[in-house]
PDB file of C-alpha atoms in Angstrom:
ATOM      1  CA  MET A  30      55.535 -43.416  30.649  1.00  0.00           C
ATOM      2  CA  ASP A  31      53.761 -41.047  32.984  1.00  0.00           C
ATOM      3  CA  THR A  32      50.034 -41.435  32.405  1.00  0.00           C
ATOM      4  CA  ASP A  33      49.239 -37.920  33.618  1.00  0.00           C
ATOM      5  CA  VAL A  34      51.755 -36.370  31.219  1.00  0.00           C
ATOM      6  CA  VAL A  35      50.465 -38.358  28.233  1.00  0.00           C
ATOM      7  CA  ALA A  36      46.871 -37.465  29.109  1.00  0.00           C
ATOM      8  CA  LYS A  37      47.582 -33.769  29.463  1.00  0.00           C
ATOM      9  CA  GLN A  38      49.564 -33.564  26.236  1.00  0.00           C
ATOM     10  CA  PHE A  39      46.858 -35.462  24.381  1.00  0.00           C
ATOM     11  CA  VAL A  40      44.048 -33.248  25.698  1.00  0.00           C
ATOM     12  CA  GLU A  41      45.864 -30.069  24.708  1.00  0.00           C
ATOM     13  CA  TYR A  42      46.645 -31.417  21.248  1.00  0.00           C
ATOM     14  CA  TYR A  43      43.135 -32.765  20.686  1.00  0.00           C
ATOM     15  CA  TYR A  44      41.244 -29.580  21.503  1.00  0.00           C
ATOM     16  CA  THR A  45      43.747 -27.262  19.806  1.00  0.00           C
ATOM     17  CA  THR A  46      43.425 -29.373  16.657  1.00  0.00           C
ATOM     18  CA  PHE A  47      39.637 -29.500  16.977  1.00  0.00           C
ATOM     19  CA  ASP A  48      39.432 -25.735  17.337  1.00  0.00           C
ATOM     20  CA  ASN A  49      41.965 -24.814  14.609  1.00  0.00           C
ATOM     21  CA  ASN A  50      42.224 -27.675  12.117  1.00  0.00           C
ATOM     22  CA  ARG A  51      39.365 -30.089  12.655  1.00  0.00           C
ATOM     23  CA  ALA A  52      40.304 -32.293   9.687  1.00  0.00           C
ATOM     24  CA  GLY A  53      43.685 -32.816  11.340  1.00  0.00           C
ATOM     25  CA  LEU A  54      41.995 -34.989  13.973  1.00  0.00           C
ATOM     26  CA  ALA A  55      42.186 -37.834  11.424  1.00  0.00           C
ATOM     27  CA  SER A  56      45.726 -38.665  12.532  1.00  0.00           C
ATOM     28  CA  LEU A  57      44.415 -39.572  15.994  1.00  0.00           C
ATOM     29  CA  TYR A  58      42.030 -42.334  14.890  1.00  0.00           C
ATOM     30  CA  GLN A  59      42.347 -45.726  13.188  1.00  0.00           C
ATOM     31  CA  ASP A  60      39.908 -48.090  11.484  1.00  0.00           C
ATOM     32  CA  THR A  61      39.053 -49.709  14.822  1.00  0.00           C
ATOM     33  CA  SER A  62      38.283 -46.396  16.496  1.00  0.00           C
ATOM     34  CA  MET A  63      34.775 -45.714  17.783  1.00  0.00           C
ATOM     35  CA  LEU A  64      33.110 -42.373  18.443  1.00  0.00           C
ATOM     36  CA  THR A  65      29.777 -41.841  20.166  1.00  0.00           C
ATOM     37  CA  PHE A  66      28.864 -38.170  19.783  1.00  0.00           C
ATOM     38  CA  GLU A  67      25.689 -37.170  21.637  1.00  0.00           C
ATOM     39  CA  GLY A  68      24.447 -40.724  21.219  1.00  0.00           C
ATOM     40  CA  ALA A  69      25.314 -41.093  17.514  1.00  0.00           C
ATOM     41  CA  LYS A  70      27.757 -43.974  16.943  1.00  0.00           C
ATOM     42  CA  THR A  71      30.470 -43.889  14.278  1.00  0.00           C
ATOM     43  CA  GLN A  72      33.407 -46.192  13.549  1.00  0.00           C
ATOM     44  CA  GLY A  73      36.643 -45.777  11.632  1.00  0.00           C
ATOM     45  CA  VAL A  74      38.801 -42.748  10.776  1.00  0.00           C
ATOM     46  CA  ALA A  75      36.914 -41.649   7.707  1.00  0.00           C
ATOM     47  CA  ALA A  76      33.456 -41.796   9.253  1.00  0.00           C
ATOM     48  CA  ILE A  77      34.647 -40.144  12.465  1.00  0.00           C
ATOM     49  CA  VAL A  78      36.376 -37.252  10.713  1.00  0.00           C
ATOM     50  CA  ASN A  79      33.328 -36.867   8.509  1.00  0.00           C
ATOM     51  CA  LYS A  80      31.129 -36.633  11.574  1.00  0.00           C
ATOM     52  CA  LEU A  81      33.336 -34.084  13.326  1.00  0.00           C
ATOM     53  CA  THR A  82      33.981 -31.860  10.318  1.00  0.00           C
ATOM     54  CA  GLY A  83      30.276 -32.044   9.475  1.00  0.00           C
ATOM     55  CA  LEU A  84      29.054 -30.717  12.839  1.00  0.00           C
ATOM     56  CA  PRO A  85      26.764 -27.708  12.382  1.00  0.00           C
ATOM     57  CA  PHE A  86      29.208 -25.051  13.522  1.00  0.00           C
ATOM     58  CA  GLN A  87      32.427 -23.624  12.083  1.00  0.00           C
ATOM     59  CA  GLN A  88      34.325 -21.750  14.740  1.00  0.00           C
ATOM     60  CA  CYS A  89      34.496 -23.088  18.249  1.00  0.00           C
ATOM     61  CA  HIS A  90      36.690 -23.019  21.327  1.00  0.00           C
ATOM     62  CA  HIS A  91      37.018 -25.726  23.978  1.00  0.00           C
ATOM     63  CA  ALA A  92      38.093 -24.644  27.473  1.00  0.00           C
ATOM     64  CA  VAL A  93      39.009 -27.635  29.618  1.00  0.00           C
ATOM     65  CA  SER A  94      38.073 -27.549  33.325  1.00  0.00           C
ATOM     66  CA  THR A  95      39.113 -31.014  34.573  1.00  0.00           C
ATOM     67  CA  ILE A  96      41.274 -33.885  33.299  1.00  0.00           C
ATOM     68  CA  ASP A  97      41.317 -37.261  35.073  1.00  0.00           C
ATOM     69  CA  CYS A  98      43.226 -40.287  33.815  1.00  0.00           C
ATOM     70  CA  GLN A  99      43.924 -43.896  34.727  1.00  0.00           C
ATOM     71  CA  PRO A 100      45.806 -46.779  33.082  1.00  0.00           C
ATOM     72  CA  SER A 101      43.226 -49.083  31.495  1.00  0.00           C
ATOM     73  CA  GLY A 102      44.773 -52.526  31.853  1.00  0.00           C
ATOM     74  CA  PRO A 103      47.472 -54.877  30.527  1.00  0.00           C
ATOM     75  CA  ALA A 104      47.294 -53.640  26.927  1.00  0.00           C
ATOM     76  CA  GLY A 105      48.901 -50.357  27.980  1.00  0.00           C
ATOM     77  CA  GLY A 106      45.906 -48.115  27.337  1.00  0.00           C
ATOM     78  CA  ILE A 107      45.037 -44.884  29.112  1.00  0.00           C
ATOM     79  CA  LEU A 108      41.554 -43.629  29.973  1.00  0.00           C
ATOM     80  CA  VAL A 109      41.143 -39.842  29.921  1.00  0.00           C
ATOM     81  CA  PHE A 110      38.025 -38.143  31.319  1.00  0.00           C
ATOM     82  CA  VAL A 111      37.586 -34.460  30.508  1.00  0.00           C
ATOM     83  CA  SER A 112      35.028 -31.822  31.393  1.00  0.00           C
ATOM     84  CA  GLY A 113      34.876 -28.261  30.125  1.00  0.00           C
ATOM     85  CA  ASN A 114      33.110 -25.557  28.176  1.00  0.00           C
ATOM     86  CA  LEU A 115      32.513 -25.371  24.426  1.00  0.00           C
ATOM     87  CA  GLN A 116      31.993 -21.860  23.063  1.00  0.00           C
ATOM     88  CA  LEU A 117      30.460 -21.656  19.623  1.00  0.00           C
ATOM     89  CA  ALA A 118      31.000 -18.493  17.571  1.00  0.00           C
ATOM     90  CA  GLY A 119      27.967 -16.241  17.753  1.00  0.00           C
ATOM     91  CA  GLU A 120      26.405 -17.985  20.768  1.00  0.00           C
ATOM     92  CA  GLN A 121      26.004 -15.987  23.959  1.00  0.00           C
ATOM     93  CA  HIS A 122      26.553 -18.883  26.398  1.00  0.00           C
ATOM     94  CA  ALA A 123      29.096 -21.682  26.308  1.00  0.00           C
ATOM     95  CA  LEU A 124      27.922 -25.294  26.330  1.00  0.00           C
ATOM     96  CA  LYS A 125      29.187 -27.569  29.067  1.00  0.00           C
ATOM     97  CA  PHE A 126      30.541 -30.950  27.999  1.00  0.00           C
ATOM     98  CA  SER A 127      32.105 -34.169  29.269  1.00  0.00           C
ATOM     99  CA  GLN A 128      34.233 -36.405  27.072  1.00  0.00           C
ATOM    100  CA  MET A 129      35.998 -39.705  27.551  1.00  0.00           C
ATOM    101  CA  PHE A 130      38.941 -40.973  25.483  1.00  0.00           C
ATOM    102  CA  HIS A 131      40.584 -44.405  25.588  1.00  0.00           C
ATOM    103  CA  LEU A 132      44.103 -44.066  24.197  1.00  0.00           C
ATOM    104  CA  MET A 133      45.931 -47.172  22.990  1.00  0.00           C
ATOM    105  CA  PRO A 134      49.596 -47.542  22.042  1.00  0.00           C
ATOM    106  CA  GLN A 135      50.172 -47.560  18.294  1.00  0.00           C
ATOM    107  CA  HIS A 136      51.388 -50.912  16.932  1.00  0.00           C
ATOM    108  CA  PRO A 137      53.861 -50.855  15.306  1.00  0.00           C
ATOM    109  CA  GLY A 138      54.998 -47.358  15.865  1.00  0.00           C
ATOM    110  CA  ASN A 139      56.892 -45.032  18.123  1.00  0.00           C
ATOM    111  CA  PRO A 140      56.929 -46.064  21.751  1.00  0.00           C
ATOM    112  CA  GLY A 141      54.862 -43.534  23.637  1.00  0.00           C
ATOM    113  CA  SER A 142      52.672 -42.865  20.602  1.00  0.00           C
ATOM    114  CA  PHE A 143      48.916 -43.360  21.086  1.00  0.00           C
ATOM    115  CA  PHE A 144      45.742 -43.362  19.029  1.00  0.00           C
ATOM    116  CA  VAL A 145      42.137 -42.914  20.141  1.00  0.00           C
ATOM    117  CA  LEU A 146      40.374 -46.279  20.255  1.00  0.00           C
ATOM    118  CA  ASN A 147      37.274 -45.058  22.113  1.00  0.00           C
ATOM    119  CA  ASP A 148      35.774 -41.575  22.182  1.00  0.00           C
ATOM    120  CA  ILE A 149      32.486 -40.628  23.860  1.00  0.00           C
ATOM    121  CA  PHE A 150      31.187 -37.030  23.937  1.00  0.00           C
ATOM    122  CA  ARG A 151      28.181 -35.666  25.821  1.00  0.00           C
ATOM    123  CA  LEU A 152      26.892 -32.166  26.413  1.00  0.00           C
ATOM    124  CA  ASN A 153      25.902 -31.480  30.006  1.00  0.00           C
ATOM    125  CA  TYR A 154      22.644 -29.586  29.783  1.00  0.00           C
ATOM    126  CA  ALA A 155      21.685 -27.173  32.561  1.00  0.00           C
TER     127      ALA A 155
ATOM    128  CA  MET B  27      27.560 -60.741  25.044  1.00  0.00           C
ATOM    129  CA  ASP B  28      25.859 -57.558  24.039  1.00  0.00           C
ATOM    130  CA  PRO B  29      27.809 -54.582  25.462  1.00  0.00           C
ATOM    131  CA  GLU B  30      24.645 -52.489  25.602  1.00  0.00           C
ATOM    132  CA  ALA B  31      22.841 -55.087  27.704  1.00  0.00           C
ATOM    133  CA  VAL B  32      25.826 -55.541  30.007  1.00  0.00           C
ATOM    134  CA  ALA B  33      26.214 -51.781  30.385  1.00  0.00           C
ATOM    135  CA  LYS B  34      22.570 -51.189  31.216  1.00  0.00           C
ATOM    136  CA  GLN B  35      22.407 -54.031  33.716  1.00  0.00           C
ATOM    137  CA  PHE B  36      25.592 -52.817  35.345  1.00  0.00           C
ATOM    138  CA  VAL B  37      24.409 -49.219  35.598  1.00  0.00           C
ATOM    139  CA  ASP B  38      21.079 -50.268  37.131  1.00  0.00           C
ATOM    140  CA  PHE B  39      22.832 -52.486  39.662  1.00  0.00           C
ATOM    141  CA  TYR B  40      25.583 -50.015  40.509  1.00  0.00           C
ATOM    142  CA  TYR B  41      23.374 -47.047  41.342  1.00  0.00           C
ATOM    143  CA  GLN B  42      20.729 -49.110  43.084  1.00  0.00           C
ATOM    144  CA  THR B  43      23.438 -50.617  45.291  1.00  0.00           C
ATOM    145  CA  PHE B  44      25.010 -47.200  45.867  1.00  0.00           C
ATOM    146  CA  ASP B  45      21.675 -45.727  46.910  1.00  0.00           C
ATOM    147  CA  THR B  46      20.436 -48.574  49.124  1.00  0.00           C
ATOM    148  CA  ASN B  47      23.445 -50.674  50.233  1.00  0.00           C
ATOM    149  CA  ARG B  48      26.642 -48.748  49.647  1.00  0.00           C
ATOM    150  CA  PRO B  49      29.010 -51.323  51.274  1.00  0.00           C
ATOM    151  CA  GLY B  50      27.688 -53.823  48.712  1.00  0.00           C
ATOM    152  CA  LEU B  51      29.661 -51.958  46.050  1.00  0.00           C
ATOM    153  CA  ALA B  52      32.834 -53.672  47.316  1.00  0.00           C
ATOM    154  CA  LEU B  53      31.882 -56.766  45.336  1.00  0.00           C
ATOM    155  CA  LEU B  54      32.242 -54.862  42.072  1.00  0.00           C
ATOM    156  CA  TYR B  55      35.917 -53.992  42.583  1.00  0.00           C
ATOM    157  CA  GLN B  56      39.160 -55.965  42.834  1.00  0.00           C
ATOM    158  CA  ASP B  57      42.643 -55.183  44.124  1.00  0.00           C
ATOM    159  CA  SER B  58      43.631 -53.759  40.755  1.00  0.00           C
ATOM    160  CA  SER B  59      40.608 -51.445  40.594  1.00  0.00           C
ATOM    161  CA  MET B  60      41.092 -47.686  40.508  1.00  0.00           C
ATOM    162  CA  LEU B  61      38.656 -44.937  41.493  1.00  0.00           C
ATOM    163  CA  THR B  62      39.143 -41.218  40.927  1.00  0.00           C
ATOM    164  CA  PHE B  63      36.384 -39.415  42.821  1.00  0.00           C
ATOM    165  CA  GLU B  64      36.333 -35.644  42.294  1.00  0.00           C
ATOM    166  CA  GLY B  65      40.069 -35.780  41.699  1.00  0.00           C
ATOM    167  CA  SER B  66      40.960 -38.051  44.640  1.00  0.00           C
ATOM    168  CA  LYS B  67      42.681 -41.269  43.518  1.00  0.00           C
ATOM    169  CA  ILE B  68      42.118 -44.557  45.314  1.00  0.00           C
ATOM    170  CA  GLN B  69      43.122 -48.123  44.490  1.00  0.00           C
ATOM    171  CA  GLY B  70      41.824 -51.513  45.585  1.00  0.00           C
ATOM    172  CA  ALA B  71      38.397 -52.806  46.640  1.00  0.00           C
ATOM    173  CA  ALA B  72      38.837 -52.108  50.351  1.00  0.00           C
ATOM    174  CA  ALA B  73      40.065 -48.534  49.953  1.00  0.00           C
ATOM    175  CA  ILE B  74      37.421 -47.793  47.320  1.00  0.00           C
ATOM    176  CA  ALA B  75      34.588 -49.134  49.485  1.00  0.00           C
ATOM    177  CA  ALA B  76      35.928 -47.104  52.416  1.00  0.00           C
ATOM    178  CA  LYS B  77      35.977 -43.940  50.281  1.00  0.00           C
ATOM    179  CA  LEU B  78      32.432 -44.429  49.032  1.00  0.00           C
ATOM    180  CA  THR B  79      30.909 -45.408  52.377  1.00  0.00           C
ATOM    181  CA  GLY B  80      32.780 -42.512  53.999  1.00  0.00           C
ATOM    182  CA  LEU B  81      31.349 -39.792  51.726  1.00  0.00           C
ATOM    183  CA  PRO B  82      29.745 -36.992  53.751  1.00  0.00           C
ATOM    184  CA  PHE B  83      26.141 -37.903  53.068  1.00  0.00           C
ATOM    185  CA  GLN B  84      23.923 -40.792  54.086  1.00  0.00           C
ATOM    186  CA  GLN B  85      20.857 -40.918  51.925  1.00  0.00           C
ATOM    187  CA  CYS B  86      21.125 -40.236  48.220  1.00  0.00           C
ATOM    188  CA  HIS B  87      19.420 -41.063  44.959  1.00  0.00           C
ATOM    189  CA  HIS B  88      21.039 -41.254  41.511  1.00  0.00           C
ATOM    190  CA  SER B  89      18.830 -40.781  38.464  1.00  0.00           C
ATOM    191  CA  ILE B  90      20.427 -41.586  35.122  1.00  0.00           C
ATOM    192  CA  SER B  91      19.977 -39.343  32.085  1.00  0.00           C
ATOM    193  CA  THR B  92      22.320 -40.954  29.541  1.00  0.00           C
ATOM    194  CA  ILE B  93      24.264 -44.211  29.171  1.00  0.00           C
ATOM    195  CA  ASP B  94      26.823 -44.666  26.353  1.00  0.00           C
ATOM    196  CA  CYS B  95      29.007 -47.744  25.956  1.00  0.00           C
ATOM    197  CA  GLN B  96      31.700 -49.118  23.679  1.00  0.00           C
ATOM    198  CA  PRO B  97      33.871 -52.250  23.680  1.00  0.00           C
ATOM    199  CA  SER B  98      37.342 -51.240  24.911  1.00  0.00           C
ATOM    200  CA  GLY B  99      39.655 -53.524  22.965  1.00  0.00           C
ATOM    201  CA  PRO B 100      41.027 -57.071  22.731  1.00  0.00           C
ATOM    202  CA  SER B 101      40.813 -57.779  26.459  1.00  0.00           C
ATOM    203  CA  GLY B 102      37.013 -57.895  26.263  1.00  0.00           C
ATOM    204  CA  GLY B 103      36.396 -54.817  28.361  1.00  0.00           C
ATOM    205  CA  ILE B 104      33.451 -52.429  28.107  1.00  0.00           C
ATOM    206  CA  ILE B 105      33.542 -48.677  28.648  1.00  0.00           C
ATOM    207  CA  VAL B 106      30.376 -47.173  30.135  1.00  0.00           C
ATOM    208  CA  PHE B 107      29.808 -43.399  30.222  1.00  0.00           C
ATOM    209  CA  VAL B 108      26.955 -42.147  32.371  1.00  0.00           C
ATOM    210  CA  SER B 109      25.445 -38.757  33.112  1.00  0.00           C
ATOM    211  CA  GLY B 110      22.686 -37.986  35.556  1.00  0.00           C
ATOM    212  CA  LEU B 111      21.502 -36.309  38.723  1.00  0.00           C
ATOM    213  CA  LEU B 112      22.464 -37.013  42.324  1.00  0.00           C
ATOM    214  CA  GLN B 113      19.909 -35.938  44.913  1.00  0.00           C
ATOM    215  CA  LEU B 114      21.175 -35.749  48.469  1.00  0.00           C
ATOM    216  CA  ALA B 115      18.666 -35.959  51.307  1.00  0.00           C
ATOM    217  CA  GLY B 116      17.882 -32.516  52.672  1.00  0.00           C
ATOM    218  CA  GLU B 117      19.349 -30.617  49.712  1.00  0.00           C
ATOM    219  CA  GLN B 118      17.009 -28.483  47.640  1.00  0.00           C
ATOM    220  CA  HIS B 119      18.735 -28.993  44.301  1.00  0.00           C
ATOM    221  CA  ALA B 120      20.155 -32.153  42.751  1.00  0.00           C
ATOM    222  CA  LEU B 121      23.805 -32.252  41.698  1.00  0.00           C
ATOM    223  CA  LYS B 122      24.666 -33.081  38.095  1.00  0.00           C
ATOM    224  CA  PHE B 123      27.337 -35.706  37.563  1.00  0.00           C
ATOM    225  CA  SER B 124      29.217 -37.658  34.919  1.00  0.00           C
ATOM    226  CA  GLN B 125      30.860 -41.002  35.571  1.00  0.00           C
ATOM    227  CA  MET B 126      32.943 -43.401  33.518  1.00  0.00           C
ATOM    228  CA  PHE B 127      33.393 -47.111  34.232  1.00  0.00           C
ATOM    229  CA  HIS B 128      35.725 -49.589  32.521  1.00  0.00           C
ATOM    230  CA  LEU B 129      34.315 -53.075  33.072  1.00  0.00           C
ATOM    231  CA  MET B 130      36.572 -56.102  32.627  1.00  0.00           C
ATOM    232  CA  PRO B 131      35.573 -59.758  32.413  1.00  0.00           C
ATOM    233  CA  GLY B 132      36.400 -61.803  35.501  1.00  0.00           C
ATOM    234  CA  PRO B 133      35.693 -65.322  36.734  1.00  0.00           C
ATOM    235  CA  THR B 134      32.308 -64.345  38.206  1.00  0.00           C
ATOM    236  CA  GLY B 135      31.278 -61.760  35.632  1.00  0.00           C
ATOM    237  CA  PHE B 136      32.372 -58.198  34.975  1.00  0.00           C
ATOM    238  CA  TYR B 137      34.191 -56.134  37.587  1.00  0.00           C
ATOM    239  CA  VAL B 138      35.055 -52.434  37.626  1.00  0.00           C
ATOM    240  CA  LEU B 139      38.725 -51.909  36.740  1.00  0.00           C
ATOM    241  CA  ASN B 140      38.471 -48.137  36.248  1.00  0.00           C
ATOM    242  CA  ASP B 141      35.966 -45.695  37.759  1.00  0.00           C
ATOM    243  CA  ILE B 142      36.071 -41.908  37.377  1.00  0.00           C
ATOM    244  CA  PHE B 143      33.401 -39.621  38.897  1.00  0.00           C
ATOM    245  CA  ARG B 144      32.967 -35.868  38.421  1.00  0.00           C
ATOM    246  CA  LEU B 145      30.262 -33.451  39.452  1.00  0.00           C
ATOM    247  CA  ASN B 146      29.203 -31.081  36.672  1.00  0.00           C
ATOM    248  CA  TYR B 147      28.984 -27.670  38.288  1.00  0.00           C
ATOM    249  CA  ALA B 148      26.724 -25.035  36.796  1.00  0.00           C
TER     250      ALA B 148
END
């Protein structure tokens, strides 16, 4: 399993799903998953999807600038650190953001299949 | 062990050490530790300390804007996500940065297993 390949595929899938089918993000989280979104903490698939689909904007587009990844230890996890721009429909300027994901292998499940255990999102204000 | 307390103590110690005694950072890493600094990947305490002490600036000051943390799973690790400003001596404007640490429990306390640093360009 090439960490860089997994990270890149995940990032593309995550932001495409976020931008086109936000409710579809549910398949990436489990009951143990944690999201901290601009300081607000949520846990579990239902609460996380609720938070994300309830954000005060409809259309958006994420453009990713950097992706860094590292294996996270003996449990087989992968840390993914992303920075980019978030363009909201109707806004003149894009927002800059950084986001960190900790992907863990699904048990039981397909080898090479991951879910998001940890997710932290922050806007980078000018 | 309260992850928030551990995270805050770690962040205070890390940036204070970086800003006043950069070689002292070596104590926070082990041979398994990984650093990705602006895309450059380094592994192991010695190589990481060499990278950080070899950065092309002497005096600097980190000021922290946000700290987020979460427990990272059954191994007892803690993920810490930081954003802030890095002021280099002689530069007019501070640089914005984000950094992620994955702390793991060790015999003498937590060490940094994973460290990823990125500047946030305007």
